[in-house]
Every structure is written in C-alpha cells, then in structure tokens.
Amino acid sequence: MSSCFKQPDEQLLSDLKTIVGDGGWKPGNDASRYYEDPRGRFEGSGCLVLLPENTQQVSDIVKRCNESKVGIVPYGGGTGVVAGQMSISSANAIVLSLERMNQVRELLLDDEVIVAEAGCILENIHETATNHGLMFPLSMASKGSCSIGGNLATNAGGIQVVRYGNARDLCLGIEAVLPCGTIYSDLSPLRKNNTGYDLRHLLIGSEGTLGVITAATLALKPIDAETATVYCAVSSPADAFGLYKQVRKHLGNSISALELMSQFGLELVTEHFPALTKPFAENHDWYLLLEASGPLGTGDRLEVALAECFESEILLDAVVAQSKAQQDGLWDLRENTPEANRSAGAFCNSDTSVPISKVDAFIKLTTEKVKGIHPDLRLNTYGHIGDGNIHHNVLPPAGISKADFIAENPNIVEAVRMAINETTIAFGGSISAEHGIGRLKIQDLELYGGEAKLKSLRSIKAAMDPNNIMNPGAIVA
Ligand SMILES: Cc1cc2nc3c(=O)[nH]c(=O)nc-3n(C[C@H](O)[C@H](O)[C@H](O)COP(=O)(O)OP(=O)(O)OC[C@H]3O[C@@H](n4cnc5c(N)ncnc54)[C@H](O)[C@@H]3O)c2cc1C
C-alpha cells in the first residue's frame, strides 16, 4: 500500500507551506495527535500536516498535489474508527486538517438551516442551533471531537437515526474541493433539487476519496417541548423491539433514540466509570434506553405506554428520568461504552446492521459462534437497535490481558471477525453500518461488495481522481 503515496519533493512541500502561510502547517514528524487511532490499533504517519483557513487554500493545495500526483489524507476530528483519516503504511502522506475552517457561515432561521464549515465540531453545531431555538439531530458519543466534515465524509449515523436519518439525510447542500482542485459549490438550502447526478450524495460517505468537503448546509429541526428518557429492563433483544413497537403506538414517530445494552455492558461501563450508577438494584439480561421528544404530554403518554408494557410483561422494570441530570446520567451509561470496551481490551469491534426483524436471531447466532471459537470470550453487544445496527465488542476471558490473550491465540482475532462477518452476510446484513470502510475494511468490501458494486466504485474513483491523490488506499485499494 506504500506505493499509494508518492514522496513529495522539497519544492512541493515549500509551495504547500507558502499556500497556508506561517502557523498553517506542522512538520510531519511533530504531529503525533493526527496519527492516533481512537481504538489504539493503528498508528498513522505523514510528512506534513496542513491547516488551511479557507476553501481557496484547500483548492490551491489540492491543485498542487494533483500536479505532483502526491496523496492527501483529509482529517476532521480524528474519531473515525476504520483508519480512514490516517496513512498507516507510508510516511509520505500530506495530512490536510480542516480544524481551522470551523466557522458557521450562515444561519438561515426561516429556512431552518445552518451553513457550517467542515471543521466545525459537531457539539458546537448543536450549541449554535439550540441557542437559536432549533436543533441539529445528528449525535453520537464522539460529538465533542468529531467534525461535521468527517461526519458527512463517513455518512455518520449515531443515536437519533431512528427518527431523523443518517448524516446524509440532514445535508441539503455541500461545498467541496474536487481532486483536480476545482471548487464545487452548492450550499443552497433547497429541499428539492433534481438536476442531474447528485454530487452531494456522491461526496457524502466517500471518506475523503473523491474530494475535500469544505462546508455544508445542514437541516435544523424544531426543538420539541418535552423530552422523556427511560431505561428499561427486558429479557431479550426481541422484547426490546416488542417494547419499541408497543410504545410507538402511543408516541408515533416521537421516539428519537433506541439503544440496546446488556447486563455485561452495564457491568463493564460502571466498572470503568465508577461515578456512574446502575439504574436498577436487580440485574436483568438486557436493557433498552429509549428517548421520546414531542409536544407537551409526551412524558405522560410514555408512562401510559410503559404501564401497558408492564402488563403485557415485555417490560420487567423501568427508570424514567425525572430531571435533565438524570437523563444525562442514563445517557452516560451508553455514551461511555466505547471507552469502557477499549479500556477492557476489546479486540474485535463489529459495526453490523441486519434487517431489524432479524436482530434477535443475529445476536443469538453470532454469540453462539463466537463462544464456539473460545467459550470464555466475553461479548459486549449493544447498539442502535432501532436501525438494526449492532456493535459486538469481543473481549478476552476475564483476568487475561488483550496482549497476552492474542499472543496465546494468534488466529483468534481473524476467526472472531470472520464468524461475525459471515453471519452478518447470511442474515442479509452489512459489515459496515455506520463507520465506513477506511483502510480497515477494504478486504471485507472486496469479499462481500459484489462485482457490480466494486467495478462501479473503481470507475467512479478513476473518473473523478485519475491521479489517485485523494486519500489513496482508503475504500478502493
Ligand atoms: C467514542 C466514539 C463513538 C462513536 N460513535 C459513533 C456513532 O454512534 N455513529 C457513527 O456513525 N460513528 C461513530 N463514531 C465514529 C466517528 O466518530 C465518526 O465516523 C465521525 O463521523 C468521524 O468524524 P471525524 O471528524 O472525527 O472524522 P475523521 O476521523 O477525521 O475522518 C473520518 C474519515 O472522513 C474523512 N474526512 C474527514 N474530514 C473530511 C473532509 N472535510 N472532507 C473529506 N473527507 C473528510 C477522513 O479522510 C476519513 O476517511 C464513534 C467514534 C468514537 C471514537
């Protein structure tokens, strides 16, 4: 893969530094934060980190790199978990961080849109929208670090997809620098615009391989009058889903989040974050964190729905948050789960989606298969169950460190990964529901993508980026 990145000559490096000016670049060997992997599995490298301040500078950089056929790795917040934002096998990469392009360009309140530069941190967009009486629904545990450019480049999902859709569904317009350096600008707030191929949708989810997203027009939503959050104890993922359907009869599409957790997951997060408290005195097998936002009375309607679920014995116990602090406490259990997995030595992290009707059977079969590989493996299974998006995090047996366990069982990571992948495909699912392909899942895409898709991906890449300068080695090897 190192051949993907041609070595830049001194003249090019000097020209790039001139484009961004003093303070707009960092030497590649003194920029370790850009090479970190949130899950600690990879280490990136590069020869220069560029921090452009505006779209024209991005265009000039891309033009110069294209002339020299030198590869660029776009970088947002660095929270991607599939090594898309880092060159892992060549130190020749030019890292292009959008962090200084972090301004809100426009807030069109009547159109209910915000025009934000790519480097805006997701949480800051939330704050700006809320300060103006609206909200931006895309949200995930990495919201304090990830950027909107990265969110769009990965078509991120997160916790409110069940009601509002993925990043793609919230983006009305896009500005991007294409691989030849041309600026594509379509930041209009139009909600309908069928004028030929939609470049916006091609760029969304392209993980920096077709261009650098520099700004986007994002759809904002009204803030609901009331938000009710409940942590439910259930017997199985099937019952979690049954509960959702029952509650939906009372709340319609007010249900905005639906997160599955297991008893093991709850133990793990409270062990690694001792300030967090378990919602129930008793243990149960599974839990569902459900949030509904709607008009006044939403909380009352939720209580009625929950009472009905108790009667039909789908619901075993429930804690309804009585304050914002309690809501945050329940969400902390879910949002600290990725970090708890990492601290506990998870060595396999799946990002699977299956048809929602098959979630329960999928969890049962994958658990059985993983335990069949080694009976003492521990699975922290959780996820956005309303979207059929399940994350299996597989941990070594209790009392053994990740490093020691893998040293003793050198083939286990691959065996577990393939067991989950094969089951996913057998269930008609996806091996990457929301994280993308990056560099981590290229082989999986090649294995399961199918000839028509792979051929089309390669043709699109070759047509738009003939010199293979945009994030070479990601998605399309
Ligand atoms: C704790 C934790 C929880 C997470 N939860 C979720 C979740 O619930 N749902 C979910 O979908 N993801 C989740 N993620 C993954 C990650 O946060 C998302 O993929 C996010 O969208 C990445 O944004 P970023 O700005 O950090 O991008 P980066 O990591 O910097 O980059 C990701 C990819 O996008 C490309 N890219 C970045 N910026 C641009 C740009 N401006 N133009 C073109 N390409 C660009 C990069 O080259 C790379 O390929 C989680 C990650 C962590 C660490």
Short mmCIF file of C-alpha atoms in Angstrom, two decimals, residues 232-250 255 258 260 286-288 290 305-306 308-310 312-316 356-360 385-386:
data_model
loop_
_atom_site.label_atom_id
_atom_site.label_comp_id
_atom_site.label_asym_id
_atom_site.label_seq_id
_atom_site.Cartn_x
_atom_site.Cartn_y
_atom_site.Cartn_z
CA CYS A 232 -35.98 -0.26 30.53
CA ALA A 233 -35.11 -3.77 31.68
CA VAL A 234 -36.17 -6.52 29.25
CA SER A 235 -35.48 -10.23 28.79
CA SER A 236 -34.17 -10.20 25.23
CA PRO A 237 -33.43 -8.01 22.22
CA ALA A 238 -36.71 -9.36 20.78
CA ASP A 239 -38.58 -7.95 23.77
CA ALA A 240 -36.68 -4.65 23.42
CA PHE A 241 -38.05 -4.45 19.92
CA GLY A 242 -41.52 -5.52 21.04
CA LEU A 243 -41.45 -2.75 23.63
CA TYR A 244 -40.50 -0.21 20.97
CA LYS A 245 -43.46 -1.25 18.82
CA GLN A 246 -45.84 -1.05 21.76
CA VAL A 247 -44.58 2.39 22.85
CA ARG A 248 -44.72 3.61 19.27
CA LYS A 249 -48.49 3.04 19.26
CA HIS A 250 -48.72 5.83 21.85
CA ILE A 255 -39.29 8.15 19.56
CA LEU A 258 -33.43 3.43 20.99
CA LEU A 260 -29.72 -1.65 23.37
CA TRP A 286 -30.93 -6.72 28.58
CA TYR A 287 -31.73 -3.03 28.71
CA LEU A 288 -33.22 -0.52 26.33
CA LEU A 290 -35.48 4.88 24.93
CA ALA A 305 -47.28 3.11 27.23
CA LEU A 306 -44.82 1.73 29.79
CA GLU A 308 -49.17 -1.28 29.19
CA CYS A 309 -45.79 -2.92 28.54
CA PHE A 310 -45.56 -3.96 32.22
CA SER A 312 -48.02 -7.50 28.87
CA GLU A 313 -44.77 -8.48 30.68
CA ILE A 314 -42.48 -7.21 27.91
CA LEU A 315 -41.14 -4.67 30.36
CA LEU A 316 -39.55 -6.00 33.57
CA ILE A 356 -34.50 -5.11 12.17
CA SER A 357 -36.70 -8.21 12.17
CA LYS A 358 -33.56 -10.35 12.46
CA VAL A 359 -31.66 -8.56 15.23
CA ASP A 360 -32.57 -11.06 17.96
CA ILE A 385 -31.32 -1.35 17.75
CA GLY A 386 -33.97 0.77 16.02
#
